[in-house]
């Protein structure tokens, strides 16, 4: 079996584990002499798929020295790229760097930062600090930026984890990975622990019925609940473009109990974002308000793309003419016609969920946003 085929098989197993696929994958691991991986998969699947059981594999994998397993996990721990931890004391980015979104900043301040900074005040009102917030919305509209800025506001360290990286390792060791991530965050409080694409982890039950995924979700929930460990000083922020794929269990009190819609920038927001993105570039006379007016539906990331297209064009012409030329209004407008805004497609999907699956008013903010836009 070639590597591509093997990867496909593993993907298929992740999506829908079956005894038969599990067996083929274990056999292939053995053929490739990747015995650790074979053993991890066998041990983590045998409960759910008892038909996998065979005596030879029992001897080979279940009686394996636990030491071996630990050594294997150490290797995983050492390789930081596996969990893609991005950690630093984030003082550099604060709310001042986030254009607009004032309501959200206030909300984060009141519900997250204050209880965090003045726990005694909140104790008196018996309001528990803790629990996480979930930021959702179309791509490129500042979710990651907000998480980073929240860390900056309280001078906390910031750990960002891409869930797909954790999942990549889920055959056998992703629960362990996840636990390590939480432990690392707990060891350097105050800390903002940011989970990007958290929907990939919290995929709703119908998408992820299987045991391995379920186990990982349960692990995540118990880490969130802080059952076995203390989550004081830990702010957990999740971000997703697809909140409808998340398991409702994530929204219970004490978990992601604050759910915040991060909307695309309005006209004055787009103007201010463009201003930031163009800073330090050679500029002609610019009417950014005009550009902002013509870029309805553009996210921050879309505006970045527009600026990048302009810069590239200018570089090209500077190469041929030898003279660097400044960016003008018409260049930006021209570029904005080349780049299609990415938020529209998102709203097409979101509209359906907001209209037909708006349990407990979860998507009210989307509805009111769309109404304003109509
Ligand atoms: N409100 C804003 N103020 C300033 N910059 C912004 C704002 N919104 C987006 N940007 C800029 O746009 C780019 C994309 O933002 P960011 O990565 O935070 O989006 P995101 O919502 O996390 O996107 P994704 O869903 O794709 O992860 C960044 O360069 C960010 O600085
Ligand atoms: Mg992001």
Short mmCIF file of C-alpha atoms and ligand atoms in Angstrom, two decimals:
data_model
loop_
_atom_site.label_atom_id
_atom_site.label_comp_id
_atom_site.label_asym_id
_atom_site.label_seq_id
_atom_site.Cartn_x
_atom_site.Cartn_y
_atom_site.Cartn_z
CA UNK A 1 0.00 0.00 0.00
CA UNK A 2 1.49 3.38 -0.86
CA UNK A 3 1.62 6.28 1.60
CA UNK A 4 -1.27 8.17 0.07
CA UNK A 5 -3.54 5.17 0.15
CA UNK A 6 -2.55 4.52 3.73
CA UNK A 7 -3.28 8.11 4.74
CA UNK A 8 -6.67 7.87 3.05
CA UNK A 9 -7.40 4.74 4.97
CA UNK A 10 -6.50 6.40 8.24
CA UNK A 11 -8.76 9.34 7.35
CA UNK A 12 -11.58 6.95 6.60
CA UNK A 13 -11.05 5.24 9.91
CA UNK A 14 -11.07 8.55 11.76
CA UNK A 15 -14.32 9.49 10.11
CA UNK A 16 -15.98 6.13 10.66
CA UNK A 17 -14.00 3.56 12.59
CA UNK A 18 -14.87 -0.01 11.84
CA UNK A 19 -13.40 -3.30 12.92
CA UNK A 20 -12.42 -4.13 9.38
CA UNK A 21 -10.63 -0.85 8.67
CA UNK A 22 -8.91 -1.03 12.04
CA UNK A 23 -7.60 -4.48 11.20
CA UNK A 24 -6.27 -3.41 7.80
CA UNK A 25 -4.54 -0.38 9.33
CA UNK A 26 -2.94 -2.39 12.11
CA UNK A 27 -1.74 -4.97 9.60
CA UNK A 28 -0.27 -2.23 7.45
CA UNK A 29 1.49 -0.68 10.44
CA UNK A 30 2.96 -4.08 11.22
CA UNK A 31 4.04 -4.56 7.62
CA UNK A 32 5.76 -1.17 7.86
CA UNK A 33 7.33 -2.23 11.14
CA UNK A 34 5.68 0.71 12.89
CA UNK A 35 4.87 -1.45 15.85
CA UNK A 36 4.28 1.36 18.34
CA UNK A 37 1.59 2.83 16.17
CA UNK A 38 0.06 -0.60 15.60
CA UNK A 39 0.05 -1.23 19.34
CA UNK A 40 -1.45 2.15 20.19
CA UNK A 41 -4.23 1.66 17.71
CA UNK A 42 -4.91 -1.89 18.89
CA UNK A 43 -5.07 -0.90 22.54
CA UNK A 44 -7.24 2.14 21.93
CA UNK A 45 -9.69 0.31 19.64
CA UNK A 46 -10.07 -3.09 21.21
CA UNK A 47 -12.82 -2.10 23.66
CA UNK A 48 -14.99 -0.63 20.97
CA UNK A 49 -14.18 -3.28 18.39
CA UNK A 50 -13.82 -6.57 20.28
CA UNK A 51 -13.77 -8.51 17.02
CA UNK A 52 -10.31 -7.13 16.39
CA UNK A 53 -9.05 -9.36 19.16
CA UNK A 54 -6.51 -11.97 18.19
CA UNK A 55 -4.14 -13.83 20.45
CA UNK A 56 -1.02 -12.95 18.54
CA UNK A 57 -1.74 -9.23 18.79
CA UNK A 58 -2.66 -9.59 22.46
CA UNK A 59 0.79 -11.01 23.17
CA UNK A 60 2.49 -8.54 20.93
CA UNK A 61 0.67 -5.39 22.02
CA UNK A 62 -1.11 -5.85 25.31
CA UNK A 63 1.78 -7.39 27.09
CA UNK A 64 4.15 -4.78 25.81
CA UNK A 65 6.15 -3.15 28.55
CA UNK A 66 4.46 0.06 29.64
CA UNK A 67 7.95 1.56 29.54
CA UNK A 68 7.90 1.29 25.76
CA UNK A 69 4.67 3.16 25.62
CA UNK A 70 6.00 5.89 27.83
CA UNK A 71 9.07 6.24 25.68
CA UNK A 72 6.85 6.62 22.67
CA UNK A 73 4.78 9.32 24.33
CA UNK A 74 7.90 11.18 25.34
CA UNK A 75 8.86 11.41 21.73
CA UNK A 76 5.49 12.93 20.98
CA UNK A 77 5.87 15.42 23.82
CA UNK A 78 9.27 16.49 22.66
CA UNK A 79 8.11 17.22 19.18
CA UNK A 80 6.36 20.52 19.90
CA UNK A 81 5.28 20.92 16.31
CA UNK A 82 2.90 18.05 16.87
CA UNK A 83 0.72 20.15 19.15
CA UNK A 84 1.72 23.41 17.58
CA UNK A 85 2.01 25.31 20.80
CA UNK A 86 2.50 28.97 20.30
CA UNK A 87 3.27 30.45 23.66
CA UNK A 88 4.50 33.78 24.85
CA UNK A 89 3.76 36.46 27.39
CA UNK A 90 1.47 38.46 25.23
CA UNK A 91 1.84 42.05 26.09
CA UNK A 92 2.28 43.16 22.54
CA UNK A 93 -1.31 42.80 21.33
CA UNK A 94 -4.16 44.46 23.24
CA UNK A 95 -7.74 45.55 22.57
CA UNK A 96 -6.35 48.74 21.07
CA UNK A 97 -5.16 46.66 18.16
CA UNK A 98 -8.64 45.33 17.51
CA UNK A 99 -10.69 47.68 15.40
CA UNK A 100 -14.38 48.02 16.27
CA UNK A 101 -16.08 45.04 17.93
CA UNK A 102 -16.64 47.30 20.92
CA UNK A 103 -19.57 45.33 22.25
CA UNK A 104 -17.48 42.17 22.28
CA UNK A 105 -14.55 43.85 23.96
CA UNK A 106 -16.87 45.13 26.66
CA UNK A 107 -18.42 41.71 27.05
CA UNK A 108 -15.05 40.04 27.39
CA UNK A 109 -14.00 42.69 29.85
CA UNK A 110 -17.04 42.34 32.03
CA UNK A 111 -17.49 38.63 31.92
CA UNK A 112 -13.96 37.41 31.64
CA UNK A 113 -11.34 39.94 32.56
CA UNK A 114 -12.99 41.49 35.62
CA UNK A 115 -13.83 38.24 37.41
CA UNK A 116 -10.34 37.16 36.59
CA UNK A 117 -8.66 40.25 38.01
CA UNK A 118 -10.92 40.70 41.00
CA UNK A 119 -12.00 37.24 42.05
CA UNK A 120 -12.87 38.34 45.59
CA UNK A 121 -15.48 40.77 44.34
CA UNK A 122 -17.15 38.03 42.40
CA UNK A 123 -16.89 35.53 45.23
CA UNK A 124 -19.12 37.75 47.24
CA UNK A 125 -21.77 37.54 44.61
CA UNK A 126 -21.17 33.82 44.35
CA UNK A 127 -20.47 34.15 40.71
CA UNK A 128 -17.95 31.68 39.65
CA UNK A 129 -15.11 32.89 37.51
CA UNK A 130 -14.01 30.33 35.00
CA UNK A 131 -15.65 28.59 32.13
CA UNK A 132 -14.63 29.49 28.68
CA UNK A 133 -15.82 31.67 25.87
CA UNK A 134 -16.46 30.55 22.37
CA UNK A 135 -15.92 32.99 19.54
CA UNK A 136 -17.68 32.15 16.32
CA UNK A 137 -18.24 33.82 13.00
CA UNK A 138 -17.07 33.97 9.41
CA UNK A 139 -13.38 33.42 8.69
CA UNK A 140 -10.89 36.23 8.94
CA UNK A 141 -12.92 38.60 11.10
CA UNK A 142 -10.67 38.76 14.13
CA UNK A 143 -11.35 35.75 16.36
CA UNK A 144 -7.70 34.84 16.73
CA UNK A 145 -6.78 38.49 17.10
CA UNK A 146 -9.34 38.93 19.90
CA UNK A 147 -8.05 35.91 21.79
CA UNK A 148 -4.51 37.19 21.56
CA UNK A 149 -5.57 40.67 22.62
CA UNK A 150 -7.45 39.26 25.62
CA UNK A 151 -4.20 37.72 26.80
CA UNK A 152 -2.47 41.05 26.22
CA UNK A 153 -5.06 42.91 28.26
CA UNK A 154 -4.26 40.92 31.37
CA UNK A 155 -0.62 40.31 30.54
CA UNK A 156 -1.21 36.62 30.56
CA UNK A 157 0.71 34.07 28.59
CA UNK A 158 -0.95 32.83 25.46
CA UNK A 159 -1.02 29.27 24.26
CA UNK A 160 -2.63 28.60 20.93
CA UNK A 161 -3.50 25.09 19.91
CA UNK A 162 -4.74 23.97 16.52
CA UNK A 163 -7.15 21.15 17.17
CA UNK A 164 -6.35 19.44 13.92
CA UNK A 165 -2.81 18.99 15.20
CA UNK A 166 -4.06 17.29 18.32
CA UNK A 167 -6.43 15.16 16.26
CA UNK A 168 -3.70 14.16 13.90
CA UNK A 169 -2.24 12.23 16.75
CA UNK A 170 -5.45 10.88 18.05
CA UNK A 171 -4.82 7.32 17.23
CA UNK A 172 -3.77 6.36 20.70
CA UNK A 173 -2.24 9.48 22.12
CA UNK A 174 -4.27 12.58 21.50
CA UNK A 175 -5.99 12.44 24.90
CA UNK A 176 -2.55 12.47 26.37
CA UNK A 177 -1.56 15.37 24.10
CA UNK A 178 -4.59 17.32 25.16
CA UNK A 179 -3.87 16.74 28.81
CA UNK A 180 -0.28 17.90 28.32
CA UNK A 181 -1.51 21.10 26.71
CA UNK A 182 -3.78 21.86 29.67
CA UNK A 183 -1.05 21.00 32.15
CA UNK A 184 1.36 23.26 30.37
CA UNK A 185 -1.16 26.11 30.54
CA UNK A 186 -1.84 25.43 34.23
CA UNK A 187 1.86 25.63 34.94
CA UNK A 188 2.15 29.16 33.59
CA UNK A 189 -0.91 31.01 34.82
CA UNK A 190 -2.24 33.53 34.22
CA UNK A 191 -2.70 32.02 30.84
CA UNK A 192 -5.09 32.27 27.93
CA UNK A 193 -5.44 28.86 26.39
CA UNK A 194 -6.78 29.26 22.89
CA UNK A 195 -8.26 26.41 20.90
CA UNK A 196 -8.61 27.15 17.24
CA UNK A 197 -11.03 25.15 15.03
CA UNK A 198 -12.50 23.78 18.21
CA UNK A 199 -15.42 22.39 16.17
CA UNK A 200 -13.08 19.72 14.86
CA UNK A 201 -12.83 18.41 18.39
CA UNK A 202 -16.39 18.95 19.48
CA UNK A 203 -17.92 17.48 16.36
CA UNK A 204 -21.53 16.74 17.12
CA UNK A 205 -22.39 13.24 18.13
CA UNK A 206 -23.84 12.37 14.77
CA UNK A 207 -20.52 13.15 13.11
CA UNK A 208 -18.39 11.52 15.71
CA UNK A 209 -20.17 8.64 17.24
CA UNK A 210 -17.12 6.52 17.47
CA UNK A 211 -15.35 5.81 20.66
CA UNK A 212 -11.97 7.34 19.96
CA UNK A 213 -13.46 10.72 19.07
CA UNK A 214 -15.87 10.43 21.96
CA UNK A 215 -13.04 9.73 24.36
CA UNK A 216 -11.20 12.80 23.18
CA UNK A 217 -14.30 14.94 23.66
CA UNK A 218 -14.76 13.54 27.13
CA UNK A 219 -11.16 14.22 27.93
CA UNK A 220 -11.57 17.79 26.74
CA UNK A 221 -14.73 18.27 28.78
CA UNK A 222 -13.16 16.96 31.94
CA UNK A 223 -10.14 19.20 31.44
CA UNK A 224 -12.51 22.13 30.94
CA UNK A 225 -14.45 21.21 34.06
CA UNK A 226 -11.18 21.10 35.97
CA UNK A 227 -12.33 17.93 37.70
CA UNK A 228 -8.94 16.55 38.51
CA UNK A 229 -6.97 19.76 38.34
CA UNK A 230 -7.27 23.39 39.21
CA UNK A 231 -8.13 25.72 36.39
CA UNK A 232 -7.69 28.91 38.41
CA UNK A 233 -5.93 31.55 36.40
CA UNK A 234 -6.73 29.79 33.18
CA UNK A 235 -8.90 31.47 30.58
CA UNK A 236 -10.08 29.14 27.92
CA UNK A 237 -11.13 30.58 24.58
CA UNK A 238 -12.32 28.53 21.66
CA UNK A 239 -12.85 29.72 18.11
CA UNK A 240 -14.86 28.17 15.35
CA UNK A 241 -16.35 28.91 11.96
CA UNK A 242 -18.83 26.09 12.39
CA UNK A 243 -20.49 26.25 15.81
CA UNK A 244 -23.30 24.03 14.48
CA UNK A 245 -20.87 21.14 14.36
CA UNK A 246 -20.16 21.37 18.02
CA UNK A 247 -21.44 18.97 20.61
CA UNK A 248 -24.05 20.73 22.79
CA UNK A 249 -22.28 19.29 25.82
CA UNK A 250 -19.66 21.96 25.23
CA UNK A 251 -22.13 24.69 26.00
CA UNK A 252 -23.09 23.62 29.51
CA UNK A 253 -22.43 26.00 32.40
CA UNK A 254 -18.80 26.15 33.35
CA UNK A 255 -17.72 25.09 29.89
CA UNK A 256 -18.06 27.32 26.84
CA UNK A 257 -20.95 29.09 28.45
CA UNK A 258 -20.39 32.41 26.77
CA UNK A 259 -20.83 32.31 23.06
CA UNK A 260 -19.93 35.38 21.11
CA UNK A 261 -20.57 36.21 17.47
CA UNK A 262 -17.65 38.02 15.84
CA UNK A 263 -19.10 39.87 12.90
CA UNK A 264 -17.41 41.28 9.82
CA UNK A 265 -16.18 44.87 10.08
CA UNK A 266 -18.63 47.61 9.10
CA UNK A 267 -17.67 50.43 6.80
CA UNK A 268 -15.79 52.51 9.36
CA UNK A 269 -14.20 49.33 10.69
CA UNK A 270 -12.93 48.44 7.23
CA UNK A 271 -11.51 51.90 6.83
CA UNK A 272 -9.62 51.64 10.13
CA UNK A 273 -8.36 48.12 9.34
CA UNK A 274 -7.10 49.27 5.94
CA UNK A 275 -5.34 52.14 7.65
CA UNK A 276 -3.49 49.70 9.93
CA UNK A 277 -2.62 47.36 7.08
CA UNK A 278 -1.29 50.11 4.85
CA UNK A 279 0.85 51.71 7.53
CA UNK A 280 4.49 52.00 6.49
CA UNK A 281 3.81 51.38 2.79
CA UNK A 282 4.45 54.00 0.10
CA UNK A 283 1.10 55.73 -0.24
CA UNK A 284 -0.34 58.27 -2.63
CA UNK A 285 -3.36 60.35 -1.79
CA UNK A 286 -5.87 57.92 -0.42
CA UNK A 287 -9.60 57.99 0.10
CA UNK A 288 -9.95 54.96 2.34
CA UNK A 289 -13.58 55.75 3.08
CA UNK A 290 -14.30 55.19 -0.61
CA UNK A 291 -12.50 51.87 -0.56
CA UNK A 292 -14.33 50.86 2.59
CA UNK A 293 -17.60 51.70 0.94
CA UNK A 294 -16.86 49.38 -1.97
CA UNK A 295 -15.76 46.45 0.15
CA UNK A 296 -18.98 45.45 1.84
CA UNK A 297 -18.72 41.88 3.12
CA UNK A 298 -14.92 41.89 3.20
CA UNK A 299 -13.33 40.42 6.31
CA UNK A 300 -10.05 41.62 7.83
CA UNK A 301 -8.34 38.77 6.04
CA UNK A 302 -10.00 39.78 2.75
CA UNK A 303 -8.77 43.35 3.20
CA UNK A 304 -5.30 41.99 3.85
CA UNK A 305 -5.55 40.10 0.57
CA UNK A 306 -6.57 43.30 -1.25
CA UNK A 307 -3.58 45.15 0.18
CA UNK A 308 -1.28 42.26 -0.73
CA UNK A 309 -2.52 42.27 -4.33
CA UNK A 310 -1.79 46.01 -4.58
CA UNK A 311 1.65 45.67 -3.10
CA UNK A 312 2.48 42.89 -5.51
CA UNK A 313 1.30 44.92 -8.50
CA UNK A 314 3.37 47.88 -7.38
CA UNK A 315 6.43 45.71 -6.93
CA UNK A 316 5.97 44.30 -10.42
CA UNK A 317 5.77 47.72 -12.02
CA UNK A 318 8.68 48.97 -9.91
CA UNK A 319 10.76 46.12 -11.31
CA UNK A 320 10.07 47.08 -14.90
CA UNK A 321 10.19 50.86 -14.53
CA UNK A 322 12.77 51.05 -11.76
CA UNK A 323 10.63 53.58 -9.92
CA UNK A 324 8.69 52.58 -6.81
CA UNK A 325 5.13 53.81 -7.10
CA UNK A 326 2.80 54.61 -4.22
CA UNK A 327 -0.55 52.90 -3.71
CA UNK A 328 -3.60 54.91 -4.76
CA UNK A 329 -7.30 54.62 -4.10
CA UNK A 330 -7.98 53.20 -7.55
CA UNK A 331 -5.40 50.43 -7.03
CA UNK A 332 -7.19 49.29 -3.92
CA UNK A 333 -10.56 49.39 -5.61
CA UNK A 334 -9.23 47.48 -8.57
CA UNK A 335 -7.75 44.84 -6.29
CA UNK A 336 -11.01 44.57 -4.39
CA UNK A 337 -12.68 43.51 -7.62
CA UNK A 338 -10.17 40.73 -8.11
CA UNK A 339 -10.58 39.32 -4.63
CA UNK A 340 -13.95 37.84 -3.76
CA UNK A 341 -15.03 38.37 -0.14
CA UNK A 342 -15.12 35.16 1.86
CA UNK A 343 -17.83 35.99 4.35
CA UNK A 344 -20.80 35.70 1.96
CA UNK A 345 -20.51 31.99 1.57
CA UNK A 346 -20.29 31.62 5.32
CA UNK A 347 -23.47 33.60 5.82
CA UNK A 348 -25.26 31.45 3.24
CA UNK A 349 -24.63 28.44 5.45
CA UNK A 350 -25.10 30.29 8.72
CA UNK A 351 -28.45 31.69 7.61
CA UNK A 352 -29.88 28.18 7.33
CA UNK A 353 -28.75 27.18 10.79
CA UNK A 354 -29.98 30.46 12.23
CA UNK A 355 -33.38 30.02 10.60
CA UNK A 356 -33.94 26.33 11.11
CA UNK A 357 -31.75 25.18 13.99
CA UNK A 358 -31.67 28.13 16.31
CA UNK A 359 -32.01 26.19 19.56
CA UNK A 360 -32.21 28.44 22.60
CA UNK A 361 -31.54 31.49 20.49
CA UNK A 362 -27.95 30.51 19.91
CA UNK A 363 -27.81 32.24 16.55
CA UNK A 364 -29.95 35.28 17.31
CA UNK A 365 -26.94 37.50 16.68
CA UNK A 366 -26.61 36.12 13.18
CA UNK A 367 -30.28 36.79 12.53
CA UNK A 368 -30.13 40.34 13.73
CA UNK A 369 -26.94 40.92 11.78
CA UNK A 370 -28.57 39.64 8.60
CA UNK A 371 -31.65 41.73 9.19
CA UNK A 372 -29.56 44.84 9.49
CA UNK A 373 -27.84 43.91 6.29
CA UNK A 374 -31.03 43.28 4.33
N1 LIG B 1 -11.38 43.95 13.96
C1 LIG B 1 -10.14 43.87 13.46
N2 LIG B 1 -9.22 44.79 13.75
C2 LIG B 1 -7.98 44.71 13.25
N3 LIG B 1 -7.55 43.73 12.44
C3 LIG B 1 -8.42 42.77 12.12
C4 LIG B 1 -9.77 42.77 12.61
N4 LIG B 1 -10.40 41.70 12.12
C5 LIG B 1 -9.51 41.04 11.39
N5 LIG B 1 -8.31 41.66 11.38
C6 LIG B 1 -7.09 41.22 10.69
O1 LIG B 1 -7.49 40.30 9.69
C7 LIG B 1 -6.67 39.15 9.70
C8 LIG B 1 -7.48 37.92 10.05
O2 LIG B 1 -7.92 37.98 11.40
P1 LIG B 1 -7.96 36.71 12.37
O3 LIG B 1 -6.87 35.76 12.00
O4 LIG B 1 -8.02 37.16 13.76
O5 LIG B 1 -9.35 36.10 11.91
P2 LIG B 1 -10.09 34.78 12.40
O6 LIG B 1 -11.49 35.18 12.71
O7 LIG B 1 -9.31 34.13 13.47
O8 LIG B 1 -10.07 33.93 11.07
P3 LIG B 1 -10.18 32.33 10.88
O9 LIG B 1 -11.62 31.97 11.13
O10 LIG B 1 -9.82 32.15 9.46
O11 LIG B 1 -9.24 31.72 11.85
C9 LIG B 1 -5.58 39.43 10.71
O12 LIG B 1 -4.49 39.99 10.02
C10 LIG B 1 -6.19 40.44 11.64
O13 LIG B 1 -5.22 41.23 12.26
MG1 LIG B 2 -8.29 32.30 13.51
#
